[in-house]
PDB file of C-alpha atoms and ligand atoms in Angstrom:
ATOM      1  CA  UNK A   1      38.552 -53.851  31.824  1.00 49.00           C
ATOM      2  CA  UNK A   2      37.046 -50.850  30.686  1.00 52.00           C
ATOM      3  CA  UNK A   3      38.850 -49.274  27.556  1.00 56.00           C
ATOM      4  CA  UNK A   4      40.480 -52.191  26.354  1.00 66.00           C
ATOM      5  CA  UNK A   5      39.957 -53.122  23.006  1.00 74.00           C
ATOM      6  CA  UNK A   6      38.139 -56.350  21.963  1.00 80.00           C
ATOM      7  CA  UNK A   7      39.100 -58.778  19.890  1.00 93.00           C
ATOM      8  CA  UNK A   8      36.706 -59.970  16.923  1.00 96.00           C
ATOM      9  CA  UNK A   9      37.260 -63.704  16.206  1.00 97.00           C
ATOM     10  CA  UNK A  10      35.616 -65.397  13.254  1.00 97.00           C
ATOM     11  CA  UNK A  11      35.117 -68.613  13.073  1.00 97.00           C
ATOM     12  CA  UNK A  12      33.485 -71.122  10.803  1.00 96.00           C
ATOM     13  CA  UNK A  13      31.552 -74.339  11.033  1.00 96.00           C
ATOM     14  CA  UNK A  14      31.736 -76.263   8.275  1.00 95.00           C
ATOM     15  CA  UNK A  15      30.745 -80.169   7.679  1.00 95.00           C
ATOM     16  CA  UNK A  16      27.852 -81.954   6.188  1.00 94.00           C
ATOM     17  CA  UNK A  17      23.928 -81.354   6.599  1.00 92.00           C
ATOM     18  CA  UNK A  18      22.727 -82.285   9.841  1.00 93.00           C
ATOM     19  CA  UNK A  19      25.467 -83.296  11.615  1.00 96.00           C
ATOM     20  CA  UNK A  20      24.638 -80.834  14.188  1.00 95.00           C
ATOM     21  CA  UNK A  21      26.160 -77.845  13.795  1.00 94.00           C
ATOM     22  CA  UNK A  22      23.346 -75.227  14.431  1.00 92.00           C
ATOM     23  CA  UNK A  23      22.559 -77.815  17.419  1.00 94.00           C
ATOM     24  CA  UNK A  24      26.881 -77.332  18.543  1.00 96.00           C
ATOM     25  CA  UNK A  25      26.486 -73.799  18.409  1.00 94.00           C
ATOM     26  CA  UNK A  26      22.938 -72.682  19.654  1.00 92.00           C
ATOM     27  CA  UNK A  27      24.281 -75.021  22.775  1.00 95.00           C
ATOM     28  CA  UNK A  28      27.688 -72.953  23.074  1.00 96.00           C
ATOM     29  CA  UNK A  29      25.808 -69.564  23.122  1.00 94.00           C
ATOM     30  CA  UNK A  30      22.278 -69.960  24.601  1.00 92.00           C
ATOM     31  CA  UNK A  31      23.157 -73.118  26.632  1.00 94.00           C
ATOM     32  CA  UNK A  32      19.875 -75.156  24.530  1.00 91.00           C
ATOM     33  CA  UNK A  33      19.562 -78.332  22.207  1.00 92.00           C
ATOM     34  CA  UNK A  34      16.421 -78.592  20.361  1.00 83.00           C
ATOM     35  CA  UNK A  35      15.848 -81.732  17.859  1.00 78.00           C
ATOM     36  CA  UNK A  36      14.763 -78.827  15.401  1.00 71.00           C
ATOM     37  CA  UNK A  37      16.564 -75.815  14.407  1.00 60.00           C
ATOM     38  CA  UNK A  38      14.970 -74.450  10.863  1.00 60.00           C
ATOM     39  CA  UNK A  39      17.439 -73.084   8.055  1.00 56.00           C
ATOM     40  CA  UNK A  40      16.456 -69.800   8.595  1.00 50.00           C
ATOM     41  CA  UNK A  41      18.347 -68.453  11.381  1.00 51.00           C
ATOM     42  CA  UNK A  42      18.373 -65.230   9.839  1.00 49.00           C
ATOM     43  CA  UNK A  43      21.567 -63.688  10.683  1.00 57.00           C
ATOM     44  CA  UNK A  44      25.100 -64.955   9.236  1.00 72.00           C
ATOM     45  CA  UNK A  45      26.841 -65.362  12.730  1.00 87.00           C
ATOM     46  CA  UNK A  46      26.062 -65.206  16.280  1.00 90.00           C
ATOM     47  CA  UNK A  47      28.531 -63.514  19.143  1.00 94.00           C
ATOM     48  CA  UNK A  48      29.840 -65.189  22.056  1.00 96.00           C
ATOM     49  CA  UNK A  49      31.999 -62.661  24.223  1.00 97.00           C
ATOM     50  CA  UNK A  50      34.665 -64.876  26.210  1.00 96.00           C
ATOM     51  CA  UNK A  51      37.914 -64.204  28.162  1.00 95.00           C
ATOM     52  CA  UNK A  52      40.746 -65.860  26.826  1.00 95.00           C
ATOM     53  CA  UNK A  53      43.922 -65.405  29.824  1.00 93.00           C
ATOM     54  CA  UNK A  54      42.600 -62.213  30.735  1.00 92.00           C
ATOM     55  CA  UNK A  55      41.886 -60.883  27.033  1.00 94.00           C
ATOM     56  CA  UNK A  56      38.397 -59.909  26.043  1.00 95.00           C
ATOM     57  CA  UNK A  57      37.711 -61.138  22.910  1.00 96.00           C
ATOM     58  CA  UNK A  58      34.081 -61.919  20.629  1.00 97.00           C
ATOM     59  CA  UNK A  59      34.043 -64.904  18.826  1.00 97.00           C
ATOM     60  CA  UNK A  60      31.556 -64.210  15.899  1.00 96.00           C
ATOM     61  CA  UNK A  61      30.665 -68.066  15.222  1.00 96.00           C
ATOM     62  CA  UNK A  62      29.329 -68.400  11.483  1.00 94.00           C
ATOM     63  CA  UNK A  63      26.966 -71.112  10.918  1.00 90.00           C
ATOM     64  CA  UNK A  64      25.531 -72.518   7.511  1.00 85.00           C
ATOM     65  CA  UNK A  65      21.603 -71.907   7.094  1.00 76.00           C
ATOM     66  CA  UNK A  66      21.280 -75.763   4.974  1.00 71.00           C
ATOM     67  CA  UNK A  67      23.031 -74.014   1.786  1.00 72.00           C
ATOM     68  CA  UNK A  68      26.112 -76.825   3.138  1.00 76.00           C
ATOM     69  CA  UNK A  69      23.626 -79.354   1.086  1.00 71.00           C
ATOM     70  CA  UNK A  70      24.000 -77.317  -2.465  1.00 67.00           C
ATOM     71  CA  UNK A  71      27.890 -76.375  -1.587  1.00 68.00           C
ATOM     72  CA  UNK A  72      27.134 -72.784  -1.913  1.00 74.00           C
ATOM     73  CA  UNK A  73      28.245 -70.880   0.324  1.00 79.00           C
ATOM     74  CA  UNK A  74      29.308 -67.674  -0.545  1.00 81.00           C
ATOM     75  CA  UNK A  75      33.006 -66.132  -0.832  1.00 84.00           C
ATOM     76  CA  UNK A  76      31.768 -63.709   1.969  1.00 86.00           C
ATOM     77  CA  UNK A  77      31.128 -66.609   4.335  1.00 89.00           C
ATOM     78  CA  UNK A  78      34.691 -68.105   4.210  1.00 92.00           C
ATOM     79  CA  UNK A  79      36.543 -64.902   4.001  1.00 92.00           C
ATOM     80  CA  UNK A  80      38.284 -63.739   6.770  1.00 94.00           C
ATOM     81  CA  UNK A  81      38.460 -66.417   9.048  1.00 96.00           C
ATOM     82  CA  UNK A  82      40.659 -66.755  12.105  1.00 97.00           C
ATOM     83  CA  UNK A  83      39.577 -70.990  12.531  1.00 97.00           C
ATOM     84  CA  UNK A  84      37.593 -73.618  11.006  1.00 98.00           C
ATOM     85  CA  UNK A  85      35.611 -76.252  12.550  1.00 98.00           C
ATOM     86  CA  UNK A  86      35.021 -79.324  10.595  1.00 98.00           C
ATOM     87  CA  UNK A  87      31.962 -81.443  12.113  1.00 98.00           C
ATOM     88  CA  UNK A  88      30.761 -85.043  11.597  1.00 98.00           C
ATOM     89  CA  UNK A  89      28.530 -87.493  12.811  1.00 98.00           C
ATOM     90  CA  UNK A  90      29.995 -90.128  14.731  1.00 98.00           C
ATOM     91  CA  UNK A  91      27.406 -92.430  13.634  1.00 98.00           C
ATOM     92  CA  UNK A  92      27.346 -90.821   9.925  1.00 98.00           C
ATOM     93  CA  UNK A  93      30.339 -92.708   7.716  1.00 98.00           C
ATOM     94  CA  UNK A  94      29.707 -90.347   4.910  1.00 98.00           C
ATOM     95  CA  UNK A  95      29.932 -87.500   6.774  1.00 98.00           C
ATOM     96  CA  UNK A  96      33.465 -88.294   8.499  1.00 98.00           C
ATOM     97  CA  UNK A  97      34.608 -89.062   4.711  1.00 98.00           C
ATOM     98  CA  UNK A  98      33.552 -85.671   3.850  1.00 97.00           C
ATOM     99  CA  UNK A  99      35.944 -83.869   6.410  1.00 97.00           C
ATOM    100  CA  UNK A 100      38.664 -83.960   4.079  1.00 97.00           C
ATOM    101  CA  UNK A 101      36.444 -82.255   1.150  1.00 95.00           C
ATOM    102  CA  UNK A 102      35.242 -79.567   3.622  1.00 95.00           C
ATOM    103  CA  UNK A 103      38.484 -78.584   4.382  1.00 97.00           C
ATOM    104  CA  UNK A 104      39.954 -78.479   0.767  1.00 95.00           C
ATOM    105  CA  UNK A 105      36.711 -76.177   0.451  1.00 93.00           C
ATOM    106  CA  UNK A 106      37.320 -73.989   2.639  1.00 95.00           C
ATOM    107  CA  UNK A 107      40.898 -73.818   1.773  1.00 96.00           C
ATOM    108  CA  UNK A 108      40.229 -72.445  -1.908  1.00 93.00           C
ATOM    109  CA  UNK A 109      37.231 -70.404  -0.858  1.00 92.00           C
ATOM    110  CA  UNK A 110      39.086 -68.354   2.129  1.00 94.00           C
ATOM    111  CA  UNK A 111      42.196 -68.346  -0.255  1.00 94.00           C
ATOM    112  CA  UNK A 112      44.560 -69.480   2.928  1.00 95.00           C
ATOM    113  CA  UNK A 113      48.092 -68.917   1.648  1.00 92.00           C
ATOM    114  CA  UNK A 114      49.413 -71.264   4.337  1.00 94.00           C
ATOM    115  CA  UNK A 115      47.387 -74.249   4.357  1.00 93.00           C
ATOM    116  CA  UNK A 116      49.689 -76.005   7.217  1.00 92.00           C
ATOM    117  CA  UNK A 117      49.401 -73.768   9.525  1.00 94.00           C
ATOM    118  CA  UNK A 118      45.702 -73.153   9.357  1.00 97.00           C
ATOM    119  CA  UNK A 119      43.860 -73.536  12.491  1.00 97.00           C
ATOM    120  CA  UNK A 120      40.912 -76.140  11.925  1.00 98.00           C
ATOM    121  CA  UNK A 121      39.621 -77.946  14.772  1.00 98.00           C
ATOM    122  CA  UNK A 122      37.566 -81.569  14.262  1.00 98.00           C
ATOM    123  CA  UNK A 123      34.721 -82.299  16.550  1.00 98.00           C
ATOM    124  CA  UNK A 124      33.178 -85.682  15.931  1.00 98.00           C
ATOM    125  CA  UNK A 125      29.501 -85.070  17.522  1.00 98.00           C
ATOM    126  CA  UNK A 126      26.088 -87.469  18.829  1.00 98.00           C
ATOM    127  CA  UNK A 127      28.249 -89.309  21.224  1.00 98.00           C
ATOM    128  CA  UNK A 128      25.663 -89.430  23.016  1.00 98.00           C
ATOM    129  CA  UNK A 129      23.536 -91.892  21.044  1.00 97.00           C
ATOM    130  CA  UNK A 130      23.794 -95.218  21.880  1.00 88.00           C
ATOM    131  CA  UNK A 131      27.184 -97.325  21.284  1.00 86.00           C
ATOM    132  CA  UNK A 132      26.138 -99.867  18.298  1.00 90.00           C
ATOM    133  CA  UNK A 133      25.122 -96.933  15.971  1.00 95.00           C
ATOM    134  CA  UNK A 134      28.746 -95.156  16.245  1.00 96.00           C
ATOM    135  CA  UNK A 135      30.663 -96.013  12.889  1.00 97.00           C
ATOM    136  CA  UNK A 136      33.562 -93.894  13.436  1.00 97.00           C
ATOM    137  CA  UNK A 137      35.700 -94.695  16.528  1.00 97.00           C
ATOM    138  CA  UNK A 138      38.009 -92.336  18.160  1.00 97.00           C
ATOM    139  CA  UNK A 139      40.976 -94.019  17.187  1.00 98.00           C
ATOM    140  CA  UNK A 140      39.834 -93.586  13.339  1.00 98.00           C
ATOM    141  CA  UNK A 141      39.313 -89.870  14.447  1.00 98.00           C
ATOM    142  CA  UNK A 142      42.584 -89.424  16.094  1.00 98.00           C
ATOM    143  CA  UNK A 143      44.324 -91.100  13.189  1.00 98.00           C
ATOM    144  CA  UNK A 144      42.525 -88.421  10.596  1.00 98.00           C
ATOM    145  CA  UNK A 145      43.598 -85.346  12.775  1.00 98.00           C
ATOM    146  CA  UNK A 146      47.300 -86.612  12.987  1.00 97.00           C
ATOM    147  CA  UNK A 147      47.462 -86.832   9.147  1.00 97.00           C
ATOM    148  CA  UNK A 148      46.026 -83.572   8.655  1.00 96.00           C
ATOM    149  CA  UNK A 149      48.210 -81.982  10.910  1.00 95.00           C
ATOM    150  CA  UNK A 150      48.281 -82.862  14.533  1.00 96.00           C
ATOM    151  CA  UNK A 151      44.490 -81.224  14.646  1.00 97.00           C
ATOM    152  CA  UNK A 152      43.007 -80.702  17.915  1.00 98.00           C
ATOM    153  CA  UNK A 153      40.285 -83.274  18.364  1.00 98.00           C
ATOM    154  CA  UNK A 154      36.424 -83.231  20.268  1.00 98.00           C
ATOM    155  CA  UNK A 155      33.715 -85.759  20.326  1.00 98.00           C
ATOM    156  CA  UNK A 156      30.574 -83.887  21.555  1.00 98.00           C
ATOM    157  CA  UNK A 157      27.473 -84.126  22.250  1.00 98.00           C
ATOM    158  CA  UNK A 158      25.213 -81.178  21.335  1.00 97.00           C
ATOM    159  CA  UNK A 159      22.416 -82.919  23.059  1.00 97.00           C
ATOM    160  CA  UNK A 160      23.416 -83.773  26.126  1.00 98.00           C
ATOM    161  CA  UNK A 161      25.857 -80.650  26.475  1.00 98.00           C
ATOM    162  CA  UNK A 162      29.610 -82.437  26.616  1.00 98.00           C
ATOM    163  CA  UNK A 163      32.552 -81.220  25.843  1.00 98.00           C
ATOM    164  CA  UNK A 164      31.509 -78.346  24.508  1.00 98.00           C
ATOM    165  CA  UNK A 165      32.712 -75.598  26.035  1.00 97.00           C
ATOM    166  CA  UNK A 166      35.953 -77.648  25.776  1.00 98.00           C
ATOM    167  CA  UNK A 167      36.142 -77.395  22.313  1.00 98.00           C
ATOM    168  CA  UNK A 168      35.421 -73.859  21.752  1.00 98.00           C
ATOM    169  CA  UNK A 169      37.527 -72.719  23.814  1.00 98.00           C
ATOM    170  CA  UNK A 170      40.265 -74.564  21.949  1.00 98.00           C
ATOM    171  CA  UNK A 171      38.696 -73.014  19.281  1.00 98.00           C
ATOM    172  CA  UNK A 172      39.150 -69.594  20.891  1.00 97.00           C
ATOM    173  CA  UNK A 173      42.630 -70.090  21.509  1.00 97.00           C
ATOM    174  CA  UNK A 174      43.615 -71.407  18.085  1.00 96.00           C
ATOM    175  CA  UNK A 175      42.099 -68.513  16.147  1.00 96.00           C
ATOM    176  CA  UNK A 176      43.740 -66.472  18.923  1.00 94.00           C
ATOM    177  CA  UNK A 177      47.042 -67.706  17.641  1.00 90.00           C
ATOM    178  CA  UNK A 178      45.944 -67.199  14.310  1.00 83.00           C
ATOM    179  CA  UNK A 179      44.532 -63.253  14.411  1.00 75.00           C
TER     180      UNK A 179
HETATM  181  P1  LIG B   1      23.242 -79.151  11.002  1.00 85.74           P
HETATM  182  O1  LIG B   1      22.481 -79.398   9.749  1.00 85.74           O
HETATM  183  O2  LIG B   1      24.652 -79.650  10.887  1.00 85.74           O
HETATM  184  O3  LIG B   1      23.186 -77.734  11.453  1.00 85.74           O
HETATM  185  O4  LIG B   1      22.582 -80.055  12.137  1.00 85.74           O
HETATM  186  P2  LIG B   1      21.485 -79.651  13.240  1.00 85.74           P
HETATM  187  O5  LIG B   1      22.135 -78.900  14.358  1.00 85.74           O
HETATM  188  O6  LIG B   1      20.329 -79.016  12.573  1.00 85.74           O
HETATM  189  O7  LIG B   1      21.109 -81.088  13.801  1.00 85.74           O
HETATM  190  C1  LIG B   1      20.578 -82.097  12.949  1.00 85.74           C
HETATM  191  C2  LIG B   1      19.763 -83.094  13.774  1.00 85.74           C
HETATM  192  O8  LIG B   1      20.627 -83.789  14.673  1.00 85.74           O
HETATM  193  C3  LIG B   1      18.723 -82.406  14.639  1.00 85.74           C
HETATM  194  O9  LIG B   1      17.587 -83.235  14.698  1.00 85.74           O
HETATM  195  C4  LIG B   1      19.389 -82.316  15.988  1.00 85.74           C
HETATM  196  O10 LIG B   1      18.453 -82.284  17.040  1.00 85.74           O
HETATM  197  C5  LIG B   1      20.216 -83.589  16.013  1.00 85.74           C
HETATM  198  N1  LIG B   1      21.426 -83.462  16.854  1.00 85.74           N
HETATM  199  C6  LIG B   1      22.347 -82.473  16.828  1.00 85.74           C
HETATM  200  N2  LIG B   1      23.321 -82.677  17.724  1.00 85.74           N
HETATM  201  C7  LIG B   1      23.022 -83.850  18.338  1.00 85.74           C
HETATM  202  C8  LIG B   1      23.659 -84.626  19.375  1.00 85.74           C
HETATM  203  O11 LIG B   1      24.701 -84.281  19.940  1.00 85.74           O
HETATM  204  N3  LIG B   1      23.034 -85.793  19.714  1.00 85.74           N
HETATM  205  C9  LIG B   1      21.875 -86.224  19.131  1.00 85.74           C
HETATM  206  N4  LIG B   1      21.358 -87.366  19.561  1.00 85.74           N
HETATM  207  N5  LIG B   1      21.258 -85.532  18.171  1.00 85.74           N
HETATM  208  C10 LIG B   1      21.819 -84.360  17.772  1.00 85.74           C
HETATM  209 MG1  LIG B   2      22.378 -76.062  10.551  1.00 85.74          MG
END
């Protein structure tokens, strides 16, 4: 496909510390989990070229570096975006109760005109760890999406590598739409 042009996607992942999105991400791109990834990543996004029905397109995937536990997170971070993951912790209450929050964040901070039609996705992560720690069930999850607007929903797990692809490329597509 030489000479065609490339699309630049950005998209954010937003939701509470240590849910696991460094873990979602570092998985989609360099195919890894590790139980540690340090705030300092050092660079704001990472690129993931993909073909989307024969387009060439780069997702640049912005990630928090831990500032997600003072709730500052620059204008530059939000700005811009094409989609908006929101990510809890299956087995985290607090942090599914938080979705809502995250989104009304990102809402004011990326100054969408058009809330409705917005593009977030919600991936409820850990599914891998064992069934009498999960909190939130998928029909809780489902329900949540449907209010917020027939979201696309995921539940993931960084660790053990499911569904991920899945969801980004869902994610891909939405901000697709959105561009
Ligand atoms: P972040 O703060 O949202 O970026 O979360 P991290 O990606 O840093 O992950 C927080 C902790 O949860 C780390 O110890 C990860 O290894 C762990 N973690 C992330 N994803 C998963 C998962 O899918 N399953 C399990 N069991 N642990 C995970
Ligand atoms: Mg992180």
């Amino acid at each position: 496909m030489a000479g065609q042009k490339k699309t630049l996607l950005k998209v954010i992942i937003l939701g509470d510390t240590e849910v696991g999105k460094t873990s979602l991400m570092q998985q989609f791109i360099n195919g890894k989990f590790s139980q540690q990834y340090k705030a300092t990543i050092g660079a704001d996004f990472l690129p993931k070229d993909m073909i989307i029905d024969d387009k060439n397109i780069t997702m640049q995937i912005w990630d928090t570096a831990g500032q997600e536990r003072f709730q500052s997170l620059g204008v530059a971070f939000y700005r811009g975006s094409d989609c908006c993951v929101l990510v809890y912790d299956v087995t985290n209450l607090k942090s599914f109760e938080n979705l809502t929050s995250w989104r009304d964040e990102f809402l004011i901070q990326a100054n969408i005109k058009d809330p409705d039609n917005f593009p977030f996705i919600i991936i409820g992560n850990k599914i891998d760890l064992e069934e009498g720690k999960r909190l939130i069930s998928t029909k809780k999850a489902q329900a949540l999406s449907n209010s917020l607007g027939n979201l696309p929903y995921f539940e993931t797990s960084a660790k053990e590598s499911v569904n991920i692809d899945q969801a980004f490329e869902v994610v891909a597509r939405c901000a697709l739409k959105q561009e």
